[in-house]
CSV table of C-alpha atoms in Angstrom, one decimal:
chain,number,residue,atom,x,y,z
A,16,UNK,CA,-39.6,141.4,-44.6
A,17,UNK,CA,-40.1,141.2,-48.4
A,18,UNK,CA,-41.7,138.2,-49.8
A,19,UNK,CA,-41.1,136.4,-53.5
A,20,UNK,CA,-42.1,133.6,-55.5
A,21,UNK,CA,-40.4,131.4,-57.9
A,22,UNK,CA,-41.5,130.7,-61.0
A,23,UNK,CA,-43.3,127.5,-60.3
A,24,UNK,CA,-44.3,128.6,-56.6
A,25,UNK,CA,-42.6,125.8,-55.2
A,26,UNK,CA,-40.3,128.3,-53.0
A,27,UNK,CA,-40.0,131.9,-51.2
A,28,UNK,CA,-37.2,134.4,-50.9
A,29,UNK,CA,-37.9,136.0,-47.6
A,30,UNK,CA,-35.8,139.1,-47.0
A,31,UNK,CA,-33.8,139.4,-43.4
A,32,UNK,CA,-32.7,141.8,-41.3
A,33,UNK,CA,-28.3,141.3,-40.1
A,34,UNK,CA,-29.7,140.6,-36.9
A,35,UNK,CA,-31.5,137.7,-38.3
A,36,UNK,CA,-29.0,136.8,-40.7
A,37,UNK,CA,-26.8,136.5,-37.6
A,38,UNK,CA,-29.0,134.9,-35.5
A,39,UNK,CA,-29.5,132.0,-37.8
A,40,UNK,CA,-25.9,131.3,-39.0
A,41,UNK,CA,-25.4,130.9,-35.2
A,42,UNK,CA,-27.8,128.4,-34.9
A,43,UNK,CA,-27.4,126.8,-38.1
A,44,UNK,CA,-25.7,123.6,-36.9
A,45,UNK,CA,-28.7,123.2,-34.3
A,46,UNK,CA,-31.1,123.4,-36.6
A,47,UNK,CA,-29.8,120.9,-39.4
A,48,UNK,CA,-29.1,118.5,-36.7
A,49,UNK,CA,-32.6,118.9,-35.7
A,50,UNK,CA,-34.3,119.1,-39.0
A,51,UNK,CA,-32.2,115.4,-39.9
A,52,UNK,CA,-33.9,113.5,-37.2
A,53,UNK,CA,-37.1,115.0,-37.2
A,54,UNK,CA,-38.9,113.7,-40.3
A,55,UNK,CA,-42.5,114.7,-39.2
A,56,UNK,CA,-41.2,118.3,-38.0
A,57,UNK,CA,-43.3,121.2,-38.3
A,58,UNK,CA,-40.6,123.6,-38.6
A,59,UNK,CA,-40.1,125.6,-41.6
A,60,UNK,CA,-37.8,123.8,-43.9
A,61,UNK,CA,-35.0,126.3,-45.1
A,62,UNK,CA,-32.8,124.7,-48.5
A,63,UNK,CA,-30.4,128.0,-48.4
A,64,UNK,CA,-29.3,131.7,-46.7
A,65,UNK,CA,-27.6,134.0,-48.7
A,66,UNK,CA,-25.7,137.6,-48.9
A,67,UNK,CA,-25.9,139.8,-52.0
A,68,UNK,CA,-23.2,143.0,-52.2
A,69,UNK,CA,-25.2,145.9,-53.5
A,70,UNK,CA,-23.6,148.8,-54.5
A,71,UNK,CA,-26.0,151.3,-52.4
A,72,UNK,CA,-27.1,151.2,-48.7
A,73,UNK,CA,-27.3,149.2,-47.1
A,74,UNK,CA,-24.8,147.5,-49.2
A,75,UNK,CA,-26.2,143.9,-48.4
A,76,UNK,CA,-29.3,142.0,-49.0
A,77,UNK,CA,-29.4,139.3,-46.7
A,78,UNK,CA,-32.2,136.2,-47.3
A,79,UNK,CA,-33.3,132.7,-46.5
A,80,UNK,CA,-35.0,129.9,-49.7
A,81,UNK,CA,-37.7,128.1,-48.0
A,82,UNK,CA,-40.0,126.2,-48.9
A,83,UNK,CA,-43.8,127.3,-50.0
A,84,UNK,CA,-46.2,125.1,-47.9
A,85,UNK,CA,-49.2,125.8,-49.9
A,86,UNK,CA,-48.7,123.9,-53.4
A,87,UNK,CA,-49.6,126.3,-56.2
A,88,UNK,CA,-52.2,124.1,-57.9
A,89,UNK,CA,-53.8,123.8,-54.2
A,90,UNK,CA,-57.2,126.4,-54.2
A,91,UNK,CA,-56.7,127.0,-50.8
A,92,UNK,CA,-60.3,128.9,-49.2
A,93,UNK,CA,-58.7,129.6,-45.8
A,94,UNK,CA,-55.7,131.0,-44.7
A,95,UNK,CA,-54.7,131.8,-40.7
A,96,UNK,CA,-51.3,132.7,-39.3
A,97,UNK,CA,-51.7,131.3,-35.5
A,98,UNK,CA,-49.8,132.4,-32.5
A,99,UNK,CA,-52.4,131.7,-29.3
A,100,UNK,CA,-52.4,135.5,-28.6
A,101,UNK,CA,-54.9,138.0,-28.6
A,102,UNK,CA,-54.2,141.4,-28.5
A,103,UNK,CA,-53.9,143.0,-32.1
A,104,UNK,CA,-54.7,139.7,-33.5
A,105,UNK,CA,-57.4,140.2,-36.0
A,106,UNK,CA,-57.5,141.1,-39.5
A,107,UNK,CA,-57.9,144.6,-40.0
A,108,UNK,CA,-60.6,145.6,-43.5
A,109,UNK,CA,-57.7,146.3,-45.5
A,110,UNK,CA,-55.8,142.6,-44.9
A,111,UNK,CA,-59.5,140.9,-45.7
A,112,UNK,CA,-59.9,143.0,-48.8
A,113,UNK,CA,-56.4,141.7,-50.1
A,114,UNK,CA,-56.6,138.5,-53.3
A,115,UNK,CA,-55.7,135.9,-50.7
A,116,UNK,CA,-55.8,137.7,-47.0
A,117,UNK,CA,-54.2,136.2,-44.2
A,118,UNK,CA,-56.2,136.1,-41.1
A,119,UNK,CA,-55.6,135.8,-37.7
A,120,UNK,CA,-56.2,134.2,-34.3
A,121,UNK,CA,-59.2,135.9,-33.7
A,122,UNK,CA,-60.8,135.0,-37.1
A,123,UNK,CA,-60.7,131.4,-36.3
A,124,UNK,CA,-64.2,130.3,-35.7
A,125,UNK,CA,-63.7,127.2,-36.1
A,126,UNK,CA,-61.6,123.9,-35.1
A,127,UNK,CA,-58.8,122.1,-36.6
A,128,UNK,CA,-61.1,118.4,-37.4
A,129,UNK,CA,-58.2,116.2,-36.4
A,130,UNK,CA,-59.1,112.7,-35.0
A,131,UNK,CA,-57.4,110.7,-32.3
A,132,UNK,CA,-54.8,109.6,-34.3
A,133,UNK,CA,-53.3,112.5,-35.7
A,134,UNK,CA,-54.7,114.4,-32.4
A,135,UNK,CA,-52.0,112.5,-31.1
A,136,UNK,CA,-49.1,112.7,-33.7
A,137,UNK,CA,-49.7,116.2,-34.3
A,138,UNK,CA,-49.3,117.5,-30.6
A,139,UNK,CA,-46.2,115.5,-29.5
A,140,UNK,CA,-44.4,117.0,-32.9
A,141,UNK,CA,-45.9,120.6,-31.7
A,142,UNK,CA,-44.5,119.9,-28.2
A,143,UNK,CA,-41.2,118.8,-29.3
A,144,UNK,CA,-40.5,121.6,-32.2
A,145,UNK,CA,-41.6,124.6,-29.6
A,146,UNK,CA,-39.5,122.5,-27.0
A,147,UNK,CA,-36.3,123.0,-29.2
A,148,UNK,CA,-37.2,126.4,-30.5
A,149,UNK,CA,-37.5,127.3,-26.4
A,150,UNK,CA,-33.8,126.3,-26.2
A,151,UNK,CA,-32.5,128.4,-28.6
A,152,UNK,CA,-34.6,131.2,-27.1
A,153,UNK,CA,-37.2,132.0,-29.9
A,154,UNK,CA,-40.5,133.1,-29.9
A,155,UNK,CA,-43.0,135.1,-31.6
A,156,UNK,CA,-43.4,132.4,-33.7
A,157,UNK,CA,-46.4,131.3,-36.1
A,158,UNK,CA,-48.3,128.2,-37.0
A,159,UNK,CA,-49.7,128.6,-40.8
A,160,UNK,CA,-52.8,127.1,-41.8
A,161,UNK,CA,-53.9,126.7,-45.1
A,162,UNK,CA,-57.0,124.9,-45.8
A,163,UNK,CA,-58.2,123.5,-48.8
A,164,UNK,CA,-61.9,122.5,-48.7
A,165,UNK,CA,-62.8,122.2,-53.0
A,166,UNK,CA,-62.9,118.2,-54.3
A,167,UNK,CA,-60.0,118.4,-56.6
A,168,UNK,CA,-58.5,115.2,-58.5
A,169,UNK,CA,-55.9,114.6,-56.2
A,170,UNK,CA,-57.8,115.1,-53.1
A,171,UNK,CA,-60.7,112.6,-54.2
A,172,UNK,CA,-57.6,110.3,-54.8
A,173,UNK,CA,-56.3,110.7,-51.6
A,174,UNK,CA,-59.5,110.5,-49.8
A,175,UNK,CA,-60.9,107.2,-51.4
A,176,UNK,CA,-57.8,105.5,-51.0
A,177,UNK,CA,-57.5,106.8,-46.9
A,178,UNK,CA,-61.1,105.7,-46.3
A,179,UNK,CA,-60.2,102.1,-47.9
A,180,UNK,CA,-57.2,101.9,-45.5
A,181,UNK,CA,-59.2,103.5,-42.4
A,182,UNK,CA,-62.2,101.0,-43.5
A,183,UNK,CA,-59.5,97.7,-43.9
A,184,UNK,CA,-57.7,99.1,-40.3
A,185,UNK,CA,-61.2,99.0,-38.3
A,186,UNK,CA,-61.7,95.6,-39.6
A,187,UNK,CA,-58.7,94.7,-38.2
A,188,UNK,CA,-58.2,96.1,-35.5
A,189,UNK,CA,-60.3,99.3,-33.6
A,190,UNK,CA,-57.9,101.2,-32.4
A,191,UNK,CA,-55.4,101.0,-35.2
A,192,UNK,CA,-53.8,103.7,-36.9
A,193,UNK,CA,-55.3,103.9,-40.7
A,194,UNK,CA,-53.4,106.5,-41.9
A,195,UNK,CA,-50.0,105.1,-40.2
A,196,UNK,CA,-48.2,108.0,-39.2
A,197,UNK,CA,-45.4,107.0,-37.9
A,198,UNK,CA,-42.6,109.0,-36.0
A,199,UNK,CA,-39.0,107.6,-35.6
A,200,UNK,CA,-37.4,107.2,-32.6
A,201,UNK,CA,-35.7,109.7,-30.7
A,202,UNK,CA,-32.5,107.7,-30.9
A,203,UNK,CA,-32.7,108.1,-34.7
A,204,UNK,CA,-29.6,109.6,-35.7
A,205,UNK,CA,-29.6,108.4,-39.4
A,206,UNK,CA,-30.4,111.6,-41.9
A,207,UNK,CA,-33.9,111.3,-43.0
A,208,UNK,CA,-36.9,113.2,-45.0
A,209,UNK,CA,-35.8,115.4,-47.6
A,210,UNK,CA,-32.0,115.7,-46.9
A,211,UNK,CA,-31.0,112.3,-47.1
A,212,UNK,CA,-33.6,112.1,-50.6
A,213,UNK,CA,-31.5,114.2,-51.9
A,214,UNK,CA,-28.4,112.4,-51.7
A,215,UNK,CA,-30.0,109.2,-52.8
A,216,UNK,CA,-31.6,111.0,-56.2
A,217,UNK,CA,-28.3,112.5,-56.9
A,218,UNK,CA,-26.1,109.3,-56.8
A,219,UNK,CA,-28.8,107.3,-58.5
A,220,UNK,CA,-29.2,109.9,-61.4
A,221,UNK,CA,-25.4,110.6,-61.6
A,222,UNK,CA,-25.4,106.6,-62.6
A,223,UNK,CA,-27.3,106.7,-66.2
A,224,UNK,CA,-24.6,104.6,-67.9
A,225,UNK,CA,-25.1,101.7,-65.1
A,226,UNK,CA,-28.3,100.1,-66.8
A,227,UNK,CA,-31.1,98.0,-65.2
A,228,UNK,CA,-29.0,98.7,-61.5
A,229,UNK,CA,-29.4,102.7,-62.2
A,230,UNK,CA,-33.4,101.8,-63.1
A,231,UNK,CA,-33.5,100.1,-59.0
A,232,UNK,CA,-31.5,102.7,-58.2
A,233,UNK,CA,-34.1,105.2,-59.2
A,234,UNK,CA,-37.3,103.0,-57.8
A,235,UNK,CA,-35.4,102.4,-54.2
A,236,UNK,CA,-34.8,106.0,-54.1
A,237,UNK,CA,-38.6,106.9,-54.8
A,238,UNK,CA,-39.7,104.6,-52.3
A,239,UNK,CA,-37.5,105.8,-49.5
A,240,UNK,CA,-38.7,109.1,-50.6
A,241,UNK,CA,-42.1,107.8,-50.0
A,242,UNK,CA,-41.6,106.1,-46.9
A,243,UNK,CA,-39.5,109.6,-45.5
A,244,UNK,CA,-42.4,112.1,-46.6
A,245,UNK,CA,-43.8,113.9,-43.1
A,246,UNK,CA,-46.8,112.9,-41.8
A,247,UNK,CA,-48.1,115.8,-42.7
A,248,UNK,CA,-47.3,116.2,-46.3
A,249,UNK,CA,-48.6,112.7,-47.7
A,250,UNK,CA,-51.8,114.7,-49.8
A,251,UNK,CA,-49.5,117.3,-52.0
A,252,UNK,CA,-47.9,118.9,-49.5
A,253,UNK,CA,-50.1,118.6,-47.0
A,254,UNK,CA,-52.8,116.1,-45.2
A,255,UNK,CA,-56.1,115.0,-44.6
A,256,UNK,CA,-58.5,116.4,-41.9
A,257,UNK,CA,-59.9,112.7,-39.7
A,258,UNK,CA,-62.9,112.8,-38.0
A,259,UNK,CA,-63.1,110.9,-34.3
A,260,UNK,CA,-63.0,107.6,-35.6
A,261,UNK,CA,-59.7,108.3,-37.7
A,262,UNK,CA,-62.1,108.3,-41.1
A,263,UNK,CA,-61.1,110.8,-43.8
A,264,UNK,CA,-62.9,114.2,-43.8
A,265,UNK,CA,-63.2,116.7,-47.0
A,266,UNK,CA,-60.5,118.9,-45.7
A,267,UNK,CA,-56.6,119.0,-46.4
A,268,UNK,CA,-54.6,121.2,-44.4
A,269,UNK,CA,-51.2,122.5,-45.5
A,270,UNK,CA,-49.1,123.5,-41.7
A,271,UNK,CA,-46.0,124.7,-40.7
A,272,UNK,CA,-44.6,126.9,-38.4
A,273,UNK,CA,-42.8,130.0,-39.9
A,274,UNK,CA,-41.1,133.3,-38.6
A,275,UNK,CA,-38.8,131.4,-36.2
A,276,UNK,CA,-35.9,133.5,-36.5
A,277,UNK,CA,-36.9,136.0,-33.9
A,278,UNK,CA,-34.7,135.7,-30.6
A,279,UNK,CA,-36.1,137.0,-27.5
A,280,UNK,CA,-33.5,139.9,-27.2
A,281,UNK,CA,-33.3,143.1,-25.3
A,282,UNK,CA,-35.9,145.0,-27.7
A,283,UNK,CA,-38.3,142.4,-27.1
A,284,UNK,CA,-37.8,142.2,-23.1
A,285,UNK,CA,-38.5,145.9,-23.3
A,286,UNK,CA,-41.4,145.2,-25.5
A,287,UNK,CA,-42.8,142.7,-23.5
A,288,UNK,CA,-42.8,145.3,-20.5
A,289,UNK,CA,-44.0,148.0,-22.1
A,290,UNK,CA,-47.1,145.9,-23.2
A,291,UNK,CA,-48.0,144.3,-20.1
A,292,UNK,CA,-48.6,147.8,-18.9
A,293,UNK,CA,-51.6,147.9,-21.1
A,294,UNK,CA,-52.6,144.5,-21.7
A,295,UNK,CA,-53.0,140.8,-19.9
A,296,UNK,CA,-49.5,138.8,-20.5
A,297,UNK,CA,-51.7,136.1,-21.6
A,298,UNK,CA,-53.1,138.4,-24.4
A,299,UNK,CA,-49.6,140.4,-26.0
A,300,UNK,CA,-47.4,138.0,-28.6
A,301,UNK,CA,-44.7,139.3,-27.0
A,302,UNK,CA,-43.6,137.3,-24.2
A,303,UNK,CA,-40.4,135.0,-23.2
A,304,UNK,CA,-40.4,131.7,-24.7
A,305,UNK,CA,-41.2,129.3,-21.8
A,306,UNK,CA,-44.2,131.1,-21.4
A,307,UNK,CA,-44.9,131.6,-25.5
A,308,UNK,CA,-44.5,127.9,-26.1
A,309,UNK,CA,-46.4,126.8,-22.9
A,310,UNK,CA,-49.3,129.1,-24.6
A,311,UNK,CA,-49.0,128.2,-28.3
A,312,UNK,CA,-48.8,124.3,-27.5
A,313,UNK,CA,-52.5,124.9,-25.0
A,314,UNK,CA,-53.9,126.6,-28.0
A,315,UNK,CA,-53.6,123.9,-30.6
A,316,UNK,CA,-54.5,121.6,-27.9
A,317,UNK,CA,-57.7,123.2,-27.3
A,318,UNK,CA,-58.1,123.8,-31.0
A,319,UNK,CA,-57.8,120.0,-32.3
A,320,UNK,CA,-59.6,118.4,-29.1
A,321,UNK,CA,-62.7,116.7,-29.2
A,322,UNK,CA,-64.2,118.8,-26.4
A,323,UNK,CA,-64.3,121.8,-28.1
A,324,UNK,CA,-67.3,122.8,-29.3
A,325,UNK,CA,-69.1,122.5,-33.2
A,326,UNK,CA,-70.3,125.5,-33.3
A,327,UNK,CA,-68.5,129.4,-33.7
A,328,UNK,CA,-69.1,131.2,-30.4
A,329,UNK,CA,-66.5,129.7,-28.6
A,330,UNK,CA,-64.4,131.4,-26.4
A,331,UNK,CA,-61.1,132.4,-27.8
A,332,UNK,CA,-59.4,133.7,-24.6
A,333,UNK,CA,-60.2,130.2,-23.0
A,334,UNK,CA,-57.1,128.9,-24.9
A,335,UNK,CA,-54.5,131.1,-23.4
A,336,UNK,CA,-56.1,131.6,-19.7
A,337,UNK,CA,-54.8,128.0,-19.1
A,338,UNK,CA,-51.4,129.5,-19.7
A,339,UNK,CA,-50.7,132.2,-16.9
């Protein structure tokens, strides 16, 4: 796939194969009926698909608009594309050399510093996105992980005003939830997050002739905004790393999971086989989706719990044995 930015970074143009392409126009419904009622999903977010007619082979261009998860005035230090698997999963010299490299599984040495209360959040919306992308028989999937770790304005913002509201919350109450993420209910059929901003803004800034009612208009619409924002996007995009007592930490991680357009089809059965010849099944990417999310949702586990430990000589392979 071919990658590009607009102008103000804010989203890609990924390229896609027809299979693709196909693949996602026939789950299309699926996914916008899940994306509506899922305000605190992981999943990519995709705002369009298109077809281009070219006049030379292969005559059309298909590609998705999605969003960029890492904000562009974000100096991110640490970038990881996760999938719980081992084999082939480090970064080669040449991908470490690159402006802003990519790394792998295997170049984790460290842990996710999540506390209790997003520990919590965080894994039930992991469960429940794999869960669905299991249905519609995907895998091969990818959790990205961008972590920002320099002290800019907007993060010493974010973290005073967190560690006022996680200092107010322990007064209160112990095992309250400072930085209230909240999930809505699984009966929630009205459109939320971003879709249902969008029809809000539009109506209220379509009204400019309708006064001091176009001015609540605007300020009802920025506070549902607010109030509709992911869990995980309340810092710029992204959120703030919590220690075990739910105080902030000096982290902000940007998430999502991408590549989720690859169905488990009859060139990746024969893959899988032809792999588990040479390597472990718990090891290879390549395997059928009960078993891929069963693994990816153990690895995150394992790499947000408190157990693990501090330091980096953990062992890796420790996070997908519990999956076989």
């Amino acid at each position: 796939s071919s990658l590009y930015f607009t102008e103000d970074m804010r989203f890609i143009l990924k390229s896609l194969t027809t299979e693709e392409h196909n693949f996602f126009l026939s789950i299309l419904f699926f996914y916008y009926a899940y994306m509506i009622t899922q305000r605190n999903t992981l999943l990519i977010r995709f705002y369009g698909l298109y077809t281009v007619q070219v006049d030379q082979p292969p005559n059309q261009l298909h590609f998705v608009v999605m969003e960029n998860l890492c904000p562009a005035d974000a100096p991110i230090s640490e970038r990881y594309d996760l999938k719980g698997s081992t084999q082939g999963r480090e970064a080669t010299p040449q991908e470490r050399q690159k402006k802003n490299p990519v790394l792998k599984d295997l170049d984790f040495r460290r842990r996710l510093v999540i506390g209790p209360a997003q520990r919590t959040l965080f894994l039930e919306q992991l469960q429940r996105d794999a869960q669905w992308l299991t249905r519609n028989d995907i895998m091969d999937y990818s959790l990205l992980v961008c972590i920002q770790t320099e002290k800019t304005e907007p993060l010493r913002r974010a973290f005073a005003s967190a560690s006022a509201s996680a200092a107010a919350a322990n007064r209160s109450s112990p095992s309250a939830n400072p930085l209230s993420l909240s999930q809505p209910s699984r009966s929630e059929a009205t459109p939320t997050g971003p879709y249902a901003n969008l029809t809000q803004l539009h109506h209220s800034s379509s009204a400019g002739a309708l006064g001091t009612q176009t001015q609540q208009s605007h300020k009802s619409a920025a506070a549902a905004a607010g109030q509709d924002r992911s869990a995980f996007k309340q810092v710029n995009g992204g959120f703030l790393a919590t220690d075990e007592t739910n105080a902030p930490s000096n982290e902000v991680y940007y998430i999502g999971i991408i590549d989720i357009l690859q169905r488990y089809n009859s060139r990746k059965r024969m893959e899988t086989s032809l792999k588990k010849l040479l390597y472990e099944e718990s090891a290879i990417s390549c395997v059928e989706p009960r078993l891929y999310e069963k693994r990816f949702v153990e690895f995150f586990r394992h790499l947000s719990g408190a157990s693990l430990p501090l330091d980096s000589d953990w062992t890796f392979l420790d996070c997908t044995k519990t999956a076989k």
